[in-house]
């Protein structure tokens, strides 16, 4: 079902008839698919717990080329059809394997704890059918799936504050737990290898270490560099790039490794702060160019929970570093 279509220009909303955020872009069968959050309006509170992000469903967007219309393929999954979930369908991601498309998504369970679920479809645009329960051993938010060239599939995830990552430091959910002291190592994202059927973790998730050029862990008080939320993994010329949001300092940054499980060495900024509190992205190679998909709140006049997905071309330097982007610079 092609409900809406719009030709997207760089650094403009790729659709304007709905609010979209947290874009995960993938190429499936030569076509570009974008799996975003679907932001909605509501009368509820706005707070550090993220209650303003009250999303209920997912729509998959698609583009034949970067110059062709961006199509909204309609509702792909609704929270009412996820047996274990209660609310807040936050940033999703997708993968293809075993002749199936897998949608990974976080939501609060019936106890208000964020978990990560999977839903499957024969089509990249859905509709997706959710599993009965969330992935056993999953927690927190922002799943990003990466299928390595050796065939192993990894799920990266985790987010501070409303994403509850601090509350899992002991391996058990502790509702009152705070993050590490400013001079202690920051919490990293989690990674878990997925089972061959993509529905469970092979082992318990592990924390990823992000270090500076001297090998010292990035500290929790180093808010320009420490991990906050929104992990993304890609490989460029044999190097693994872990990129993420710094949350309170509103940047997209990256770190590199020769191993998809790290440790990762911090490298620099990809995107300077955008309008709106959150920043969240994906990086994809499509038709011989690299693109950054991101969101901002310009279409809603700066309302944090009414965001719009945009894209811009990404450029690497000869040494593999990424050229930083200011999306508002002419
Ligand atoms: O969209 C809800 C949350 O906001 C996401 O999970 C975070 O990454 C941030 O973009």
mmCIF file of C-alpha atoms and ligand atoms in Angstrom:
data_model
loop_
_atom_site.group_PDB
_atom_site.id
_atom_site.type_symbol
_atom_site.label_atom_id
_atom_site.label_comp_id
_atom_site.label_asym_id
_atom_site.label_seq_id
_atom_site.Cartn_x
_atom_site.Cartn_y
_atom_site.Cartn_z
ATOM 1 C CA UNK A 1 0.000 0.000 0.000
ATOM 2 C CA UNK A 2 1.601 3.276 -1.085
ATOM 3 C CA UNK A 3 -0.162 5.837 1.037
ATOM 4 C CA UNK A 4 2.014 8.921 0.437
ATOM 5 C CA UNK A 5 4.990 9.788 -1.740
ATOM 6 C CA UNK A 6 7.270 12.804 -1.764
ATOM 7 C CA UNK A 7 10.541 13.602 -3.550
ATOM 8 C CA UNK A 8 13.139 14.189 -0.842
ATOM 9 C CA UNK A 9 15.953 16.731 -1.170
ATOM 10 C CA UNK A 10 19.061 16.576 1.061
ATOM 11 C CA UNK A 11 18.569 18.108 4.527
ATOM 12 C CA UNK A 12 14.811 18.361 4.079
ATOM 13 C CA UNK A 13 12.172 16.105 5.662
ATOM 14 C CA UNK A 14 11.817 12.980 3.538
ATOM 15 C CA UNK A 15 8.097 12.919 4.369
ATOM 16 C CA UNK A 16 5.929 15.706 5.774
ATOM 17 C CA UNK A 17 2.497 14.082 6.222
ATOM 18 C CA UNK A 18 3.641 12.331 9.435
ATOM 19 C CA UNK A 19 6.421 12.985 11.951
ATOM 20 C CA UNK A 20 9.279 10.472 11.805
ATOM 21 C CA UNK A 21 12.496 9.997 13.794
ATOM 22 C CA UNK A 22 15.353 7.580 14.594
ATOM 23 C CA UNK A 23 15.863 6.414 10.979
ATOM 24 C CA UNK A 24 17.492 3.036 10.333
ATOM 25 C CA UNK A 25 18.280 2.840 6.623
ATOM 26 C CA UNK A 26 19.024 -0.407 4.764
ATOM 27 C CA UNK A 27 19.322 -1.554 1.172
ATOM 28 C CA UNK A 28 17.240 -4.637 0.429
ATOM 29 C CA UNK A 29 17.083 -6.003 -3.120
ATOM 30 C CA UNK A 30 18.590 -2.813 -4.531
ATOM 31 C CA UNK A 31 16.055 -0.479 -2.953
ATOM 32 C CA UNK A 32 16.437 1.805 0.066
ATOM 33 C CA UNK A 33 14.181 1.154 3.061
ATOM 34 C CA UNK A 34 14.003 3.433 6.084
ATOM 35 C CA UNK A 35 12.704 2.118 9.410
ATOM 36 C CA UNK A 36 11.893 5.163 11.583
ATOM 37 C CA UNK A 37 9.967 5.857 14.759
ATOM 38 C CA UNK A 38 6.542 7.382 14.055
ATOM 39 C CA UNK A 39 6.228 10.450 16.306
ATOM 40 C CA UNK A 40 2.746 11.483 17.460
ATOM 41 C CA UNK A 41 1.134 14.367 19.277
ATOM 42 C CA UNK A 42 -0.351 13.832 22.747
ATOM 43 C CA UNK A 43 -1.339 15.688 25.927
ATOM 44 C CA UNK A 44 1.036 13.817 28.249
ATOM 45 C CA UNK A 45 4.048 15.174 30.159
ATOM 46 C CA UNK A 46 7.505 16.033 28.784
ATOM 47 C CA UNK A 47 10.384 14.960 31.047
ATOM 48 C CA UNK A 48 13.843 13.315 31.250
ATOM 49 C CA UNK A 49 12.088 9.969 31.373
ATOM 50 C CA UNK A 50 11.070 10.466 27.748
ATOM 51 C CA UNK A 51 7.322 10.235 28.400
ATOM 52 C CA UNK A 52 6.794 12.666 25.510
ATOM 53 C CA UNK A 53 7.911 9.969 23.076
ATOM 54 C CA UNK A 54 4.572 8.147 23.088
ATOM 55 C CA UNK A 55 4.789 6.393 19.732
ATOM 56 C CA UNK A 56 2.345 3.582 18.988
ATOM 57 C CA UNK A 57 3.285 2.106 15.611
ATOM 58 C CA UNK A 58 5.808 1.874 12.796
ATOM 59 C CA UNK A 59 5.631 2.867 9.142
ATOM 60 C CA UNK A 60 8.320 1.738 6.689
ATOM 61 C CA UNK A 61 9.487 4.314 4.131
ATOM 62 C CA UNK A 62 11.161 3.427 0.835
ATOM 63 C CA UNK A 63 12.998 5.053 -2.063
ATOM 64 C CA UNK A 64 14.072 3.621 -5.441
ATOM 65 C CA UNK A 65 16.854 6.204 -5.754
ATOM 66 C CA UNK A 66 17.831 9.247 -3.723
ATOM 67 C CA UNK A 67 16.069 11.396 -6.323
ATOM 68 C CA UNK A 68 12.817 9.421 -6.442
ATOM 69 C CA UNK A 69 9.739 9.844 -4.236
ATOM 70 C CA UNK A 70 9.936 8.658 -0.644
ATOM 71 C CA UNK A 71 6.981 6.335 -0.166
ATOM 72 C CA UNK A 72 5.180 5.733 3.127
ATOM 73 C CA UNK A 73 4.134 2.087 2.925
ATOM 74 C CA UNK A 74 1.549 2.394 5.691
ATOM 75 C CA UNK A 75 1.366 0.855 9.158
ATOM 76 C CA UNK A 76 3.758 -2.073 9.526
ATOM 77 C CA UNK A 77 3.246 -2.932 13.220
ATOM 78 C CA UNK A 78 1.100 -1.473 16.031
ATOM 79 C CA UNK A 79 1.697 -1.804 19.768
ATOM 80 C CA UNK A 80 -1.748 -3.351 20.190
ATOM 81 C CA UNK A 81 -0.496 -6.332 18.166
ATOM 82 C CA UNK A 82 2.579 -6.904 20.350
ATOM 83 C CA UNK A 83 1.497 -9.299 23.123
ATOM 84 C CA UNK A 84 4.205 -8.332 25.645
ATOM 85 C CA UNK A 85 4.335 -4.537 25.062
ATOM 86 C CA UNK A 86 2.397 -1.751 26.771
ATOM 87 C CA UNK A 87 3.587 1.508 25.157
ATOM 88 C CA UNK A 88 6.367 3.605 23.601
ATOM 89 C CA UNK A 89 7.437 1.963 20.361
ATOM 90 C CA UNK A 90 10.824 3.702 20.135
ATOM 91 C CA UNK A 91 13.662 3.529 17.620
ATOM 92 C CA UNK A 92 13.516 0.316 15.501
ATOM 93 C CA UNK A 93 15.876 -1.419 13.089
ATOM 94 C CA UNK A 94 15.547 -4.189 10.510
ATOM 95 C CA UNK A 95 17.514 -7.034 8.942
ATOM 96 C CA UNK A 96 17.088 -9.695 6.238
ATOM 97 C CA UNK A 97 17.986 -13.343 6.751
ATOM 98 C CA UNK A 98 16.488 -16.819 6.211
ATOM 99 C CA UNK A 99 14.193 -15.365 3.493
ATOM 100 C CA UNK A 100 12.554 -13.197 6.159
ATOM 101 C CA UNK A 101 12.665 -9.560 7.209
ATOM 102 C CA UNK A 102 13.155 -8.955 10.922
ATOM 103 C CA UNK A 103 12.002 -5.793 12.683
ATOM 104 C CA UNK A 104 13.741 -5.184 16.009
ATOM 105 C CA UNK A 105 12.035 -2.673 18.287
ATOM 106 C CA UNK A 106 12.030 -1.497 21.901
ATOM 107 C CA UNK A 107 8.901 -0.896 23.962
ATOM 108 C CA UNK A 108 7.923 -0.886 27.602
ATOM 109 C CA UNK A 109 6.651 -4.226 28.828
ATOM 110 C CA UNK A 110 3.591 -4.517 31.077
ATOM 111 C CA UNK A 111 5.797 -3.570 34.091
ATOM 112 C CA UNK A 112 7.070 -0.391 32.418
ATOM 113 C CA UNK A 113 10.527 -1.862 31.724
ATOM 114 C CA UNK A 114 12.016 -1.335 28.268
ATOM 115 C CA UNK A 115 12.649 -4.584 26.404
ATOM 116 C CA UNK A 116 13.545 -5.388 22.806
ATOM 117 C CA UNK A 117 11.231 -7.415 20.624
ATOM 118 C CA UNK A 118 11.328 -8.956 17.149
ATOM 119 C CA UNK A 119 8.643 -9.161 14.490
ATOM 120 C CA UNK A 120 8.912 -10.886 11.122
ATOM 121 C CA UNK A 121 7.538 -10.472 7.626
ATOM 122 C CA UNK A 122 8.063 -11.896 4.149
ATOM 123 C CA UNK A 123 8.234 -8.299 2.888
ATOM 124 C CA UNK A 124 10.558 -5.442 3.877
ATOM 125 C CA UNK A 125 7.543 -3.155 4.308
ATOM 126 C CA UNK A 126 5.601 -5.573 6.500
ATOM 127 C CA UNK A 127 3.073 -6.045 7.917
ATOM 128 C CA UNK A 128 5.236 -7.597 10.643
ATOM 129 C CA UNK A 129 4.064 -10.241 13.092
ATOM 130 C CA UNK A 130 5.480 -9.845 16.581
ATOM 131 C CA UNK A 131 6.831 -12.740 18.608
ATOM 132 C CA UNK A 132 4.808 -13.651 21.713
ATOM 133 C CA UNK A 133 7.522 -12.386 24.086
ATOM 134 C CA UNK A 134 10.477 -9.977 23.969
ATOM 135 C CA UNK A 135 13.994 -11.336 23.347
ATOM 136 C CA UNK A 136 14.921 -13.162 26.560
ATOM 137 C CA UNK A 137 17.673 -11.230 28.355
ATOM 138 C CA UNK A 138 17.016 -8.015 26.406
ATOM 139 C CA UNK A 139 16.680 -4.637 28.057
ATOM 140 C CA UNK A 140 16.889 -0.888 27.366
ATOM 141 C CA UNK A 141 16.332 0.712 23.937
ATOM 142 C CA UNK A 142 17.620 1.555 20.460
ATOM 143 C CA UNK A 143 18.374 -1.824 18.857
ATOM 144 C CA UNK A 144 20.670 -1.718 15.823
ATOM 145 C CA UNK A 145 21.337 -4.968 14.006
ATOM 146 C CA UNK A 146 24.487 -5.614 12.001
ATOM 147 C CA UNK A 147 25.086 -8.693 9.875
ATOM 148 C CA UNK A 148 28.826 -9.160 9.503
ATOM 149 C CA UNK A 149 30.476 -10.503 6.362
ATOM 150 C CA UNK A 150 31.314 -13.723 8.267
ATOM 151 C CA UNK A 151 27.558 -14.295 8.661
ATOM 152 C CA UNK A 152 27.372 -13.444 12.377
ATOM 153 C CA UNK A 153 24.546 -11.075 13.306
ATOM 154 C CA UNK A 154 24.965 -8.673 16.216
ATOM 155 C CA UNK A 155 22.413 -6.582 18.078
ATOM 156 C CA UNK A 156 23.708 -3.330 19.556
ATOM 157 C CA UNK A 157 21.472 -1.476 21.997
ATOM 158 C CA UNK A 158 21.180 0.725 25.078
ATOM 159 C CA UNK A 159 20.250 4.237 26.113
ATOM 160 C CA UNK A 160 20.647 6.323 29.278
ATOM 161 C CA UNK A 161 17.909 8.126 31.256
ATOM 162 C CA UNK A 162 14.490 7.178 29.824
ATOM 163 C CA UNK A 163 16.216 4.279 28.069
ATOM 164 C CA UNK A 164 17.012 2.777 31.523
ATOM 165 C CA UNK A 165 20.566 1.562 30.743
ATOM 166 C CA UNK A 166 21.886 2.784 34.155
ATOM 167 C CA UNK A 167 19.381 0.561 35.892
ATOM 168 C CA UNK A 168 20.953 -2.651 34.519
ATOM 169 C CA UNK A 169 24.558 -2.253 35.747
ATOM 170 C CA UNK A 170 24.293 -5.313 38.005
ATOM 171 C CA UNK A 171 22.496 -7.423 35.403
ATOM 172 C CA UNK A 172 19.231 -6.971 37.324
ATOM 173 C CA UNK A 173 16.781 -4.095 36.892
ATOM 174 C CA UNK A 174 17.275 -1.675 39.813
ATOM 175 C CA UNK A 175 14.750 1.170 39.396
ATOM 176 C CA UNK A 176 16.678 3.646 41.587
ATOM 177 C CA UNK A 177 20.170 3.007 40.165
ATOM 178 C CA UNK A 178 22.137 6.059 38.962
ATOM 179 C CA UNK A 179 24.920 6.215 36.380
ATOM 180 C CA UNK A 180 28.654 6.036 37.215
ATOM 181 C CA UNK A 181 30.510 8.963 38.865
ATOM 182 C CA UNK A 182 31.911 11.584 36.487
ATOM 183 C CA UNK A 183 35.479 10.190 36.639
ATOM 184 C CA UNK A 184 34.482 6.550 36.315
ATOM 185 C CA UNK A 185 34.305 4.862 32.899
ATOM 186 C CA UNK A 186 31.078 5.734 31.104
ATOM 187 C CA UNK A 187 28.540 3.030 30.405
ATOM 188 C CA UNK A 188 28.957 1.656 26.907
ATOM 189 C CA UNK A 189 26.309 0.263 24.603
ATOM 190 C CA UNK A 190 25.550 -3.449 24.820
ATOM 191 C CA UNK A 191 26.174 -6.022 22.104
ATOM 192 C CA UNK A 192 24.848 -9.558 21.742
ATOM 193 C CA UNK A 193 25.303 -12.051 18.937
ATOM 194 C CA UNK A 194 21.940 -13.187 17.593
ATOM 195 C CA UNK A 195 20.967 -16.821 17.126
ATOM 196 C CA UNK A 196 20.695 -18.157 13.573
ATOM 197 C CA UNK A 197 16.914 -17.636 13.626
ATOM 198 C CA UNK A 198 17.499 -14.027 14.812
ATOM 199 C CA UNK A 199 14.997 -14.446 17.666
ATOM 200 C CA UNK A 200 17.279 -14.908 20.686
ATOM 201 C CA UNK A 201 20.735 -13.957 21.956
ATOM 202 C CA UNK A 202 23.447 -16.630 21.675
ATOM 203 C CA UNK A 203 24.985 -15.387 24.924
ATOM 204 C CA UNK A 204 24.205 -12.715 27.500
ATOM 205 C CA UNK A 205 24.820 -9.186 26.141
ATOM 206 C CA UNK A 206 28.257 -7.638 26.789
ATOM 207 C CA UNK A 207 29.156 -4.003 27.385
ATOM 208 C CA UNK A 208 31.240 -2.376 24.658
ATOM 209 C CA UNK A 209 34.300 -0.406 25.736
ATOM 210 C CA UNK A 210 34.950 3.000 24.126
ATOM 211 C CA UNK A 211 38.440 4.391 24.786
ATOM 212 C CA UNK A 212 40.436 7.482 23.828
ATOM 213 C CA UNK A 213 43.548 7.444 21.579
ATOM 214 C CA UNK A 214 45.686 6.473 24.630
ATOM 215 C CA UNK A 215 43.483 3.501 25.477
ATOM 216 C CA UNK A 216 41.846 5.139 28.510
ATOM 217 C CA UNK A 217 38.094 4.552 28.885
ATOM 218 C CA UNK A 218 35.937 7.561 28.031
ATOM 219 C CA UNK A 219 34.662 8.862 31.381
ATOM 220 C CA UNK A 220 31.025 9.311 32.354
ATOM 221 C CA UNK A 221 31.553 13.073 32.851
ATOM 222 C CA UNK A 222 33.001 13.495 29.350
ATOM 223 C CA UNK A 223 29.642 14.365 27.837
ATOM 224 C CA UNK A 224 31.121 15.422 24.485
ATOM 225 C CA UNK A 225 32.343 11.880 23.866
ATOM 226 C CA UNK A 226 30.583 9.407 26.124
ATOM 227 C CA UNK A 227 27.895 7.053 24.849
ATOM 228 C CA UNK A 228 24.295 8.125 25.507
ATOM 229 C CA UNK A 229 22.011 6.278 23.049
ATOM 230 C CA UNK A 230 21.324 5.421 19.393
ATOM 231 C CA UNK A 231 24.156 3.011 18.407
ATOM 232 C CA UNK A 232 24.802 2.246 14.749
ATOM 233 C CA UNK A 233 27.367 -0.113 13.224
ATOM 234 C CA UNK A 234 28.799 -0.007 9.739
ATOM 235 C CA UNK A 235 31.934 -1.188 8.021
ATOM 236 C CA UNK A 236 33.974 1.029 5.727
ATOM 237 C CA UNK A 237 37.008 -0.453 3.971
ATOM 238 C CA UNK A 238 37.422 -3.172 6.608
ATOM 239 C CA UNK A 239 37.078 -0.971 9.707
ATOM 240 C CA UNK A 240 34.086 -1.170 12.043
ATOM 241 C CA UNK A 241 32.519 2.199 12.888
ATOM 242 C CA UNK A 242 30.380 2.460 16.025
ATOM 243 C CA UNK A 243 28.462 5.745 15.903
ATOM 244 C CA UNK A 244 26.091 7.098 18.532
ATOM 245 C CA UNK A 245 24.435 10.095 20.153
ATOM 246 C CA UNK A 246 26.078 11.959 23.050
ATOM 247 C CA UNK A 247 22.621 12.904 24.364
ATOM 248 C CA UNK A 248 23.145 15.915 26.650
ATOM 249 C CA UNK A 249 25.644 17.510 24.233
ATOM 250 C CA UNK A 250 23.462 16.603 21.229
ATOM 251 C CA UNK A 251 26.164 15.327 18.870
ATOM 252 C CA UNK A 252 26.508 12.281 16.675
ATOM 253 C CA UNK A 253 30.021 10.900 17.127
ATOM 254 C CA UNK A 254 31.956 7.765 16.206
ATOM 255 C CA UNK A 255 34.646 5.359 17.326
ATOM 256 C CA UNK A 256 36.465 2.662 15.320
ATOM 257 C CA UNK A 257 37.718 -0.883 15.808
ATOM 258 C CA UNK A 258 38.923 -3.891 13.865
ATOM 259 C CA UNK A 259 36.458 -6.051 15.811
ATOM 260 C CA UNK A 260 32.643 -5.616 15.742
ATOM 261 C CA UNK A 261 32.592 -6.185 19.523
ATOM 262 C CA UNK A 262 35.315 -3.602 20.172
ATOM 263 C CA UNK A 263 37.018 -2.070 22.041
ATOM 264 C CA UNK A 264 36.392 1.065 19.960
ATOM 265 C CA UNK A 265 38.700 4.083 19.803
ATOM 266 C CA UNK A 266 36.922 7.435 19.834
ATOM 267 C CA UNK A 267 37.507 9.427 16.637
ATOM 268 C CA UNK A 268 35.268 12.485 16.354
ATOM 269 C CA UNK A 269 32.024 14.184 15.438
ATOM 270 C CA UNK A 270 29.780 13.219 12.525
ATOM 271 C CA UNK A 271 26.880 15.644 13.004
ATOM 272 C CA UNK A 272 26.723 18.857 15.033
ATOM 273 C CA UNK A 273 23.582 19.446 17.179
ATOM 274 C CA UNK A 274 20.233 19.636 15.410
ATOM 275 C CA UNK A 275 17.047 21.475 16.370
ATOM 276 C CA UNK A 276 15.323 19.399 19.086
ATOM 277 C CA UNK A 277 16.796 17.576 22.100
ATOM 278 C CA UNK A 278 17.461 14.192 20.515
ATOM 279 C CA UNK A 279 19.750 13.259 17.669
ATOM 280 C CA UNK A 280 19.725 9.757 16.169
ATOM 281 C CA UNK A 281 20.982 8.361 12.892
ATOM 282 C CA UNK A 282 22.037 5.579 10.568
ATOM 283 C CA UNK A 283 24.719 5.313 7.884
ATOM 284 C CA UNK A 284 24.169 3.420 4.641
ATOM 285 C CA UNK A 285 25.881 2.897 1.292
ATOM 286 C CA UNK A 286 23.393 3.176 -1.553
ATOM 287 C CA UNK A 287 24.095 3.306 -5.260
ATOM 288 C CA UNK A 288 27.834 3.946 -4.719
ATOM 289 C CA UNK A 289 27.480 6.830 -2.262
ATOM 290 C CA UNK A 290 27.396 6.964 1.533
ATOM 291 C CA UNK A 291 24.525 8.689 3.317
ATOM 292 C CA UNK A 292 23.741 9.819 6.844
ATOM 293 C CA UNK A 293 20.085 9.584 7.810
ATOM 294 C CA UNK A 294 19.199 11.707 10.838
ATOM 295 C CA UNK A 295 16.290 13.678 12.252
ATOM 296 C CA UNK A 296 15.540 17.127 13.582
ATOM 297 C CA UNK A 297 12.481 19.017 14.816
ATOM 298 C CA UNK A 298 12.477 21.843 12.261
ATOM 299 C CA UNK A 299 9.169 20.872 10.612
ATOM 300 C CA UNK A 300 7.321 21.127 13.965
ATOM 301 C CA UNK A 301 9.077 24.395 14.893
ATOM 302 C CA UNK A 302 11.297 22.706 17.487
ATOM 303 C CA UNK A 303 8.872 20.380 19.308
ATOM 304 C CA UNK A 304 11.204 17.669 20.674
ATOM 305 C CA UNK A 305 8.796 14.782 20.141
ATOM 306 C CA UNK A 306 7.642 15.807 16.650
ATOM 307 C CA UNK A 307 10.686 15.128 14.512
ATOM 308 C CA UNK A 308 11.376 14.548 10.812
ATOM 309 C CA UNK A 309 13.835 12.231 9.104
ATOM 310 C CA UNK A 310 16.322 13.833 6.712
ATOM 311 C CA UNK A 311 19.438 12.658 4.869
ATOM 312 C CA UNK A 312 22.705 14.092 3.669
ATOM 313 C CA UNK A 313 25.704 12.641 1.860
ATOM 314 C CA UNK A 314 28.572 11.436 4.053
ATOM 315 C CA UNK A 315 32.220 11.831 3.024
ATOM 316 C CA UNK A 316 35.311 10.039 4.293
ATOM 317 C CA UNK A 317 38.840 11.384 4.267
ATOM 318 C CA UNK A 318 41.695 9.292 2.825
ATOM 319 C CA UNK A 319 42.617 8.086 6.335
ATOM 320 C CA UNK A 320 39.086 6.786 6.959
ATOM 321 C CA UNK A 321 37.980 9.615 9.228
ATOM 322 C CA UNK A 322 34.528 11.049 8.572
ATOM 323 C CA UNK A 323 34.091 14.665 7.512
ATOM 324 C CA UNK A 324 31.873 16.350 10.163
ATOM 325 C CA UNK A 325 28.536 17.714 8.978
ATOM 326 C CA UNK A 326 26.714 20.887 10.025
ATOM 327 C CA UNK A 327 23.290 20.289 8.470
ATOM 328 C CA UNK A 328 22.314 23.975 8.589
ATOM 329 C CA UNK A 329 25.433 25.334 6.855
ATOM 330 C CA UNK A 330 24.697 26.643 3.356
HETATM 331 O O1 LIG B 1 12.518 8.273 19.766
HETATM 332 C C1 LIG B 1 12.624 7.971 21.145
HETATM 333 C C2 LIG B 1 14.036 8.048 21.596
HETATM 334 O O2 LIG B 1 14.543 9.343 21.334
HETATM 335 C C3 LIG B 1 14.974 7.129 20.890
HETATM 336 O O3 LIG B 1 14.888 5.816 21.291
HETATM 337 C C4 LIG B 1 16.250 7.797 21.184
HETATM 338 O O4 LIG B 1 17.338 7.340 20.451
HETATM 339 C C5 LIG B 1 15.908 9.235 20.926
HETATM 340 O O5 LIG B 1 15.983 9.563 19.569
#
